[in-house]
Amino acid sequence: MRTQRLAYQIFIVAAILVALYIGKDLLVPFVIAVVVWYLLNSLADLFSKIRLRKKPVSRTLQLSFALVLLVVVSFFLSRLVISNYLVFSDAYPIYQQNFNTMLNELSSDFDIKLIEAEMAQNIDIPNILKEAVNSSLGFLTTFFLVLLYVVFLLAEQRLFPSKIKLLFKTRSDYMKFLEISKKIDASIHLYVSVKIAMCLLAGISSYIVLLILDVDFAVLWAVLIFLLNFIPIIGSLIGVGFPALLALLQHGTWIEPILVLSLLTAIQLVIGNFLEPKILGTRLNLSPLVVVLSLTFWGALWGMAGMFLCVPITVIIMIVCNQFEQTRPIGILLSGGNKA
């Protein structure tokens, strides 16, 4: 009997994993929409402090303000990418010349014929970026699907409490659900708030460093570092690599890229190893090993979206598992060893 139950549980888990992978084209936009919907409501809560004639503005106005802010930020990001791409295309011949000069110097200094260097000299990066932009136009389909989901979530959110209440036969079950929901909301709110603050600090600090070292597209790199820091571990590494590479192409020497790499890495280490753990402490209660494993797992399952969402999803799974006797061992394994 016990063997049959174990086999049944393994089958259920396997079926869920297969469904998550096969249905990712439908599930990922919906999950992103839920995240956007959650952020909109969080922003609306901030706007609830606004008073008109000593009265709080209506929830509709709060959500409208939040939506306008989100649209403005999205517009700024798209304009930033397009304008910097045009500037990069104009400056690319200078970058290529500096790169070729450095490769020739390496070849002569070490008396080595670099076949890879000759191949690298013929790479047309602007065309590669252009193709990447054209191929990413398919993202618009996902964007409109996400937007559609968000609209319907906003339209129906006032009905959610009554619908959820009808799902439970007893009041105790409903109260248990509310308790779990509050824990999940508190943990996700804590994570998002601290993460936004730390990513913002990393972006601003990096912008100041890049500005001082005269690295082109400092604003773009700062925004990229801000966004990539939401991906645990590897996000900060990728964010540091791009401006260091551009510093190499721009200046044609090793001093600037080494300084960029060193200073930006120092910023990431201070924020990631000292400030963020100090603020979060043990309240999130996730094992560092679990964070790495969840990053790998959700990244393999859902790609870039999975990497961004891996920590919130894992926190939700851990909290839910800790509420039931049968799944509590899973919650303990996912935790950082503190009492959940």
mmCIF file of C-alpha atoms in Angstrom, residues 49-327:
data_model
loop_
_atom_site.group_PDB
_atom_site.id
_atom_site.type_symbol
_atom_site.label_atom_id
_atom_site.label_comp_id
_atom_site.label_asym_id
_atom_site.label_seq_id
_atom_site.Cartn_x
_atom_site.Cartn_y
_atom_site.Cartn_z
ATOM 1 C CA LYS A 49 -1.867 57.464 0.691
ATOM 2 C CA ILE A 50 -2.736 60.300 -1.701
ATOM 3 C CA ARG A 51 -5.519 62.495 -0.313
ATOM 4 C CA LEU A 52 -7.903 64.683 -2.289
ATOM 5 C CA ARG A 53 -9.856 67.015 -0.004
ATOM 6 C CA LYS A 54 -8.712 64.908 2.934
ATOM 7 C CA LYS A 55 -10.223 61.784 1.370
ATOM 8 C CA PRO A 56 -8.314 58.869 -0.211
ATOM 9 C CA VAL A 57 -8.699 58.517 -3.961
ATOM 10 C CA SER A 58 -10.818 55.650 -5.231
ATOM 11 C CA ARG A 59 -9.301 52.242 -5.920
ATOM 12 C CA THR A 60 -9.935 52.768 -9.637
ATOM 13 C CA LEU A 61 -7.835 55.941 -9.607
ATOM 14 C CA GLN A 62 -5.126 54.217 -7.571
ATOM 15 C CA LEU A 63 -4.892 51.415 -10.143
ATOM 16 C CA SER A 64 -5.009 53.971 -12.974
ATOM 17 C CA PHE A 65 -2.040 55.866 -11.474
ATOM 18 C CA ALA A 66 -0.144 52.588 -11.089
ATOM 19 C CA LEU A 67 -0.913 51.570 -14.672
ATOM 20 C CA VAL A 68 0.212 54.947 -16.036
ATOM 21 C CA LEU A 69 3.467 54.668 -14.077
ATOM 22 C CA LEU A 70 4.081 51.166 -15.455
ATOM 23 C CA VAL A 71 3.383 52.326 -19.031
ATOM 24 C CA VAL A 72 5.745 55.302 -18.643
ATOM 25 C CA VAL A 73 8.532 53.061 -17.325
ATOM 26 C CA SER A 74 7.993 50.575 -20.190
ATOM 27 C CA PHE A 75 8.058 53.400 -22.741
ATOM 28 C CA PHE A 76 11.271 54.780 -21.214
ATOM 29 C CA LEU A 77 12.953 51.349 -21.386
ATOM 30 C CA SER A 78 11.953 50.781 -25.028
ATOM 31 C CA ARG A 79 13.140 54.270 -26.063
ATOM 32 C CA LEU A 80 16.371 53.752 -24.148
ATOM 33 C CA VAL A 81 17.140 50.507 -25.985
ATOM 34 C CA ILE A 82 16.274 51.903 -29.439
ATOM 35 C CA SER A 83 18.207 55.164 -29.022
ATOM 36 C CA ASN A 84 21.287 53.410 -27.643
ATOM 37 C CA TYR A 85 21.191 50.868 -30.476
ATOM 38 C CA LEU A 86 21.312 53.717 -33.027
ATOM 39 C CA VAL A 87 24.224 55.378 -31.222
ATOM 40 C CA PHE A 88 26.047 52.041 -30.968
ATOM 41 C CA SER A 89 25.648 51.435 -34.711
ATOM 42 C CA ASP A 90 27.220 54.829 -35.441
ATOM 43 C CA ALA A 91 30.121 54.276 -33.035
ATOM 44 C CA TYR A 92 30.717 50.634 -33.980
ATOM 45 C CA PRO A 93 33.491 51.327 -36.589
ATOM 46 C CA ILE A 94 35.575 52.937 -33.817
ATOM 47 C CA TYR A 95 34.945 49.986 -31.488
ATOM 48 C CA GLN A 96 35.883 47.528 -34.234
ATOM 49 C CA GLN A 97 39.069 49.429 -35.026
ATOM 50 C CA ASN A 98 40.109 49.427 -31.354
ATOM 51 C CA PHE A 99 39.312 45.720 -31.117
ATOM 52 C CA ASN A 100 41.311 44.880 -34.243
ATOM 53 C CA THR A 101 44.269 46.939 -32.983
ATOM 54 C CA MET A 102 44.297 45.065 -29.680
ATOM 55 C CA LEU A 103 44.112 41.694 -31.448
ATOM 56 C CA ASN A 104 47.005 42.641 -33.727
ATOM 57 C CA GLU A 105 49.060 43.731 -30.731
ATOM 58 C CA LEU A 106 48.358 40.413 -28.999
ATOM 59 C CA SER A 107 49.348 38.522 -32.143
ATOM 60 C CA SER A 108 52.625 40.402 -32.490
ATOM 61 C CA ASP A 109 53.496 40.327 -28.780
ATOM 62 C CA PHE A 110 53.063 36.557 -28.524
ATOM 63 C CA ASP A 111 54.062 35.835 -32.107
ATOM 64 C CA ILE A 112 50.899 33.796 -32.619
ATOM 65 C CA LYS A 113 48.607 33.693 -35.618
ATOM 66 C CA LEU A 114 45.168 34.059 -34.115
ATOM 67 C CA ILE A 115 42.690 32.421 -36.468
ATOM 68 C CA GLU A 116 39.944 33.206 -34.017
ATOM 69 C CA ALA A 117 41.036 36.846 -34.069
ATOM 70 C CA GLU A 118 40.639 37.059 -37.844
ATOM 71 C CA MET A 119 37.180 35.551 -37.530
ATOM 72 C CA ALA A 120 36.280 37.993 -34.748
ATOM 73 C CA GLN A 121 37.355 40.940 -36.885
ATOM 74 C CA ASN A 122 34.746 40.016 -39.486
ATOM 75 C CA ILE A 123 31.846 39.845 -37.022
ATOM 76 C CA ASP A 124 29.245 42.504 -37.752
ATOM 77 C CA ILE A 125 27.775 43.134 -34.309
ATOM 78 C CA PRO A 126 25.233 45.793 -35.389
ATOM 79 C CA ASN A 127 23.673 43.363 -37.860
ATOM 80 C CA ILE A 128 23.600 40.661 -35.191
ATOM 81 C CA LEU A 129 21.840 43.073 -32.833
ATOM 82 C CA LYS A 130 19.445 44.074 -35.601
ATOM 83 C CA GLU A 131 18.558 40.433 -36.234
ATOM 84 C CA ALA A 132 18.079 39.934 -32.514
ATOM 85 C CA VAL A 133 15.712 42.907 -32.377
ATOM 86 C CA ASN A 134 13.770 41.647 -35.416
ATOM 87 C CA SER A 135 13.523 38.133 -34.011
ATOM 88 C CA SER A 136 12.330 39.525 -30.683
ATOM 89 C CA LEU A 137 9.308 41.095 -32.363
ATOM 90 C CA GLY A 138 7.562 37.830 -31.541
ATOM 91 C CA PHE A 139 7.738 39.130 -27.984
ATOM 92 C CA LEU A 140 4.945 41.535 -28.938
ATOM 93 C CA THR A 141 2.541 38.601 -29.158
ATOM 94 C CA THR A 142 3.438 37.561 -25.624
ATOM 95 C CA PHE A 143 3.205 41.185 -24.488
ATOM 96 C CA PHE A 144 -0.352 41.595 -25.771
ATOM 97 C CA LEU A 145 -1.335 38.234 -24.268
ATOM 98 C CA VAL A 146 0.069 39.340 -20.898
ATOM 99 C CA LEU A 147 -1.757 42.652 -21.232
ATOM 100 C CA LEU A 148 -5.020 40.827 -21.948
ATOM 101 C CA TYR A 149 -4.592 38.630 -18.873
ATOM 102 C CA VAL A 150 -3.805 41.680 -16.698
ATOM 103 C CA VAL A 151 -6.927 43.494 -17.902
ATOM 104 C CA PHE A 152 -9.149 40.530 -17.011
ATOM 105 C CA LEU A 153 -7.418 40.045 -13.645
ATOM 106 C CA LEU A 154 -8.007 43.697 -12.789
ATOM 107 C CA ALA A 155 -11.612 43.507 -13.975
ATOM 108 C CA GLU A 156 -12.413 40.454 -11.838
ATOM 109 C CA GLN A 157 -10.241 40.980 -8.767
ATOM 110 C CA ARG A 158 -13.138 42.426 -6.741
ATOM 111 C CA LEU A 159 -14.916 39.066 -7.205
ATOM 112 C CA PHE A 160 -11.954 36.974 -6.049
ATOM 113 C CA PRO A 161 -12.729 37.031 -2.287
ATOM 114 C CA SER A 162 -16.319 35.832 -2.723
ATOM 115 C CA LYS A 163 -15.309 33.174 -5.270
ATOM 116 C CA ILE A 164 -12.528 31.847 -3.059
ATOM 117 C CA LYS A 165 -14.820 31.740 -0.038
ATOM 118 C CA LEU A 166 -17.262 29.556 -1.965
ATOM 119 C CA LEU A 167 -14.498 27.009 -2.617
ATOM 120 C CA PHE A 168 -14.363 26.001 1.049
ATOM 121 C CA LYS A 169 -17.030 24.004 2.842
ATOM 122 C CA THR A 170 -16.028 25.027 6.361
ATOM 123 C CA ARG A 171 -14.996 28.350 7.846
ATOM 124 C CA SER A 172 -11.894 26.792 9.428
ATOM 125 C CA ASP A 173 -10.602 25.711 6.013
ATOM 126 C CA TYR A 174 -11.239 29.189 4.655
ATOM 127 C CA MET A 175 -9.419 30.826 7.578
ATOM 128 C CA LYS A 176 -6.523 28.411 7.072
ATOM 129 C CA PHE A 177 -6.356 29.493 3.426
ATOM 130 C CA LEU A 178 -6.351 33.177 4.448
ATOM 131 C CA GLU A 179 -3.540 32.503 6.912
ATOM 132 C CA ILE A 180 -1.412 30.831 4.229
ATOM 133 C CA SER A 181 -2.218 33.627 1.767
ATOM 134 C CA LYS A 182 -1.098 36.275 4.254
ATOM 135 C CA LYS A 183 2.193 34.465 4.850
ATOM 136 C CA ILE A 184 2.815 34.165 1.115
ATOM 137 C CA ASP A 185 1.910 37.810 0.524
ATOM 138 C CA ALA A 186 4.145 38.999 3.384
ATOM 139 C CA SER A 187 7.128 36.954 2.143
ATOM 140 C CA ILE A 188 6.722 37.984 -1.494
ATOM 141 C CA HIS A 189 6.193 41.628 -0.507
ATOM 142 C CA LEU A 190 9.345 41.508 1.627
ATOM 143 C CA TYR A 191 11.368 39.894 -1.153
ATOM 144 C CA VAL A 192 10.135 42.266 -3.879
ATOM 145 C CA SER A 193 10.588 45.396 -1.741
ATOM 146 C CA VAL A 194 14.120 44.535 -0.636
ATOM 147 C CA LYS A 195 15.094 43.252 -4.083
ATOM 148 C CA ILE A 196 13.887 46.416 -5.824
ATOM 149 C CA ALA A 197 15.780 48.569 -3.317
ATOM 150 C CA MET A 198 18.993 46.528 -3.690
ATOM 151 C CA CYS A 199 18.742 46.386 -7.493
ATOM 152 C CA LEU A 200 18.145 50.132 -7.573
ATOM 153 C CA LEU A 201 21.184 50.699 -5.366
ATOM 154 C CA ALA A 202 23.284 48.457 -7.642
ATOM 155 C CA GLY A 203 22.059 50.285 -10.750
ATOM 156 C CA ILE A 204 22.699 53.791 -9.359
ATOM 157 C CA SER A 205 26.125 52.856 -7.942
ATOM 158 C CA SER A 206 27.117 51.229 -11.234
ATOM 159 C CA TYR A 207 25.920 54.291 -13.170
ATOM 160 C CA ILE A 208 28.154 56.566 -11.064
ATOM 161 C CA VAL A 209 31.168 54.293 -11.629
ATOM 162 C CA LEU A 210 30.551 54.064 -15.388
ATOM 163 C CA LEU A 211 30.063 57.818 -15.598
ATOM 164 C CA ILE A 212 33.357 58.487 -13.796
ATOM 165 C CA LEU A 213 35.215 55.997 -16.020
ATOM 166 C CA ASP A 214 33.583 57.515 -19.133
ATOM 167 C CA VAL A 215 31.986 54.277 -20.393
ATOM 168 C CA ASP A 216 29.457 54.773 -23.176
ATOM 169 C CA PHE A 217 25.743 53.975 -22.594
ATOM 170 C CA ALA A 218 26.078 54.291 -18.801
ATOM 171 C CA VAL A 219 22.305 54.704 -18.355
ATOM 172 C CA LEU A 220 21.573 51.588 -20.429
ATOM 173 C CA TRP A 221 24.086 49.478 -18.471
ATOM 174 C CA ALA A 222 22.708 50.784 -15.162
ATOM 175 C CA VAL A 223 19.158 49.807 -16.173
ATOM 176 C CA LEU A 224 20.402 46.417 -17.392
ATOM 177 C CA ILE A 225 22.232 45.804 -14.109
ATOM 178 C CA PHE A 226 19.070 46.792 -12.209
ATOM 179 C CA LEU A 227 16.967 44.263 -14.163
ATOM 180 C CA LEU A 228 19.509 41.425 -14.219
ATOM 181 C CA ASN A 229 20.026 41.617 -10.444
ATOM 182 C CA PHE A 230 16.555 40.112 -10.060
ATOM 183 C CA ILE A 231 18.099 36.875 -11.381
ATOM 184 C CA PRO A 232 19.965 35.275 -8.461
ATOM 185 C CA ILE A 233 23.729 34.771 -8.769
ATOM 186 C CA ILE A 234 24.255 34.745 -12.554
ATOM 187 C CA GLY A 235 22.286 37.959 -13.200
ATOM 188 C CA SER A 236 24.853 40.159 -11.500
ATOM 189 C CA LEU A 237 27.714 38.408 -13.334
ATOM 190 C CA ILE A 238 26.103 39.029 -16.723
ATOM 191 C CA GLY A 239 25.303 42.637 -15.803
ATOM 192 C CA VAL A 240 28.949 43.331 -14.931
ATOM 193 C CA GLY A 241 30.315 41.635 -18.059
ATOM 194 C CA PHE A 242 28.580 43.795 -20.679
ATOM 195 C CA PRO A 243 29.907 47.232 -19.624
ATOM 196 C CA ALA A 244 33.382 45.771 -19.060
ATOM 197 C CA LEU A 245 33.369 44.397 -22.606
ATOM 198 C CA LEU A 246 32.228 47.734 -24.017
ATOM 199 C CA ALA A 247 34.946 49.548 -22.046
ATOM 200 C CA LEU A 248 37.455 47.254 -23.771
ATOM 201 C CA LEU A 249 36.054 48.068 -27.224
ATOM 202 C CA GLN A 250 35.658 51.762 -26.500
ATOM 203 C CA HIS A 251 39.082 52.546 -25.031
ATOM 204 C CA GLY A 252 41.198 49.883 -26.694
ATOM 205 C CA THR A 253 43.250 49.323 -23.522
ATOM 206 C CA TRP A 254 43.079 46.909 -20.590
ATOM 207 C CA ILE A 255 43.063 49.496 -17.789
ATOM 208 C CA GLU A 256 39.464 50.749 -18.165
ATOM 209 C CA PRO A 257 37.789 47.330 -18.522
ATOM 210 C CA ILE A 258 39.728 45.982 -15.530
ATOM 211 C CA LEU A 259 38.650 48.984 -13.450
ATOM 212 C CA VAL A 260 35.039 48.608 -14.604
ATOM 213 C CA LEU A 261 35.047 44.881 -13.871
ATOM 214 C CA SER A 262 36.685 45.320 -10.463
ATOM 215 C CA LEU A 263 34.528 48.195 -9.219
ATOM 216 C CA LEU A 264 31.205 46.800 -10.486
ATOM 217 C CA THR A 265 32.046 43.380 -9.037
ATOM 218 C CA ALA A 266 32.860 45.037 -5.697
ATOM 219 C CA ILE A 267 29.445 46.745 -5.736
ATOM 220 C CA GLN A 268 27.719 43.424 -6.444
ATOM 221 C CA LEU A 269 29.651 41.663 -3.667
ATOM 222 C CA VAL A 270 28.855 44.333 -1.076
ATOM 223 C CA ILE A 271 25.151 44.372 -1.956
ATOM 224 C CA GLY A 272 24.743 40.617 -2.498
ATOM 225 C CA ASN A 273 26.864 39.355 0.398
ATOM 226 C CA PHE A 274 26.356 42.032 3.061
ATOM 227 C CA LEU A 275 23.497 44.500 2.565
ATOM 228 C CA GLU A 276 20.816 42.189 1.175
ATOM 229 C CA PRO A 277 21.399 39.324 3.667
ATOM 230 C CA LYS A 278 21.539 41.860 6.525
ATOM 231 C CA ILE A 279 18.155 43.373 5.577
ATOM 232 C CA LEU A 280 16.418 40.116 4.717
ATOM 233 C CA GLY A 281 18.112 38.198 7.508
ATOM 234 C CA THR A 282 16.421 34.835 8.017
ATOM 235 C CA ARG A 283 12.911 36.108 7.284
ATOM 236 C CA LEU A 284 12.774 34.698 3.768
ATOM 237 C CA ASN A 285 14.141 31.412 5.174
ATOM 238 C CA LEU A 286 15.357 29.899 1.897
ATOM 239 C CA SER A 287 18.412 27.668 1.704
ATOM 240 C CA PRO A 288 21.148 29.175 -0.543
ATOM 241 C CA LEU A 289 21.562 25.765 -2.172
ATOM 242 C CA VAL A 290 17.832 25.677 -2.896
ATOM 243 C CA VAL A 291 18.102 29.119 -4.545
ATOM 244 C CA VAL A 292 20.795 27.792 -6.892
ATOM 245 C CA LEU A 293 18.831 24.623 -7.636
ATOM 246 C CA SER A 294 15.597 26.549 -8.201
ATOM 247 C CA LEU A 295 17.422 28.941 -10.540
ATOM 248 C CA THR A 296 18.684 25.987 -12.579
ATOM 249 C CA PHE A 297 15.360 24.141 -12.477
ATOM 250 C CA TRP A 298 13.023 27.023 -13.373
ATOM 251 C CA GLY A 299 15.540 28.385 -15.871
ATOM 252 C CA ALA A 300 15.606 25.037 -17.684
ATOM 253 C CA LEU A 301 11.818 24.768 -17.463
ATOM 254 C CA TRP A 302 10.712 28.309 -18.387
ATOM 255 C CA GLY A 303 13.876 30.029 -19.630
ATOM 256 C CA MET A 304 14.542 33.660 -18.671
ATOM 257 C CA ALA A 305 11.080 34.088 -17.122
ATOM 258 C CA GLY A 306 11.793 31.110 -14.851
ATOM 259 C CA MET A 307 15.079 32.670 -13.725
ATOM 260 C CA PHE A 308 13.327 35.887 -12.713
ATOM 261 C CA LEU A 309 10.504 34.048 -10.932
ATOM 262 C CA CYS A 310 12.461 31.184 -9.329
ATOM 263 C CA VAL A 311 12.761 32.704 -5.825
ATOM 264 C CA PRO A 312 9.105 33.850 -5.422
ATOM 265 C CA ILE A 313 7.828 30.510 -6.766
ATOM 266 C CA THR A 314 10.095 28.540 -4.420
ATOM 267 C CA VAL A 315 9.066 30.677 -1.425
ATOM 268 C CA ILE A 316 5.390 30.002 -2.209
ATOM 269 C CA ILE A 317 6.020 26.250 -2.509
ATOM 270 C CA MET A 318 7.946 26.219 0.790
ATOM 271 C CA ILE A 319 5.232 28.119 2.692
ATOM 272 C CA VAL A 320 2.420 25.935 1.321
ATOM 273 C CA CYS A 321 4.341 22.725 2.046
ATOM 274 C CA ASN A 322 4.967 23.826 5.638
ATOM 275 C CA GLN A 323 1.209 24.109 6.285
ATOM 276 C CA PHE A 324 0.430 20.404 5.798
ATOM 277 C CA GLU A 325 1.763 17.426 7.709
ATOM 278 C CA GLN A 326 2.279 15.278 4.590
ATOM 279 C CA THR A 327 4.364 17.884 2.741
#
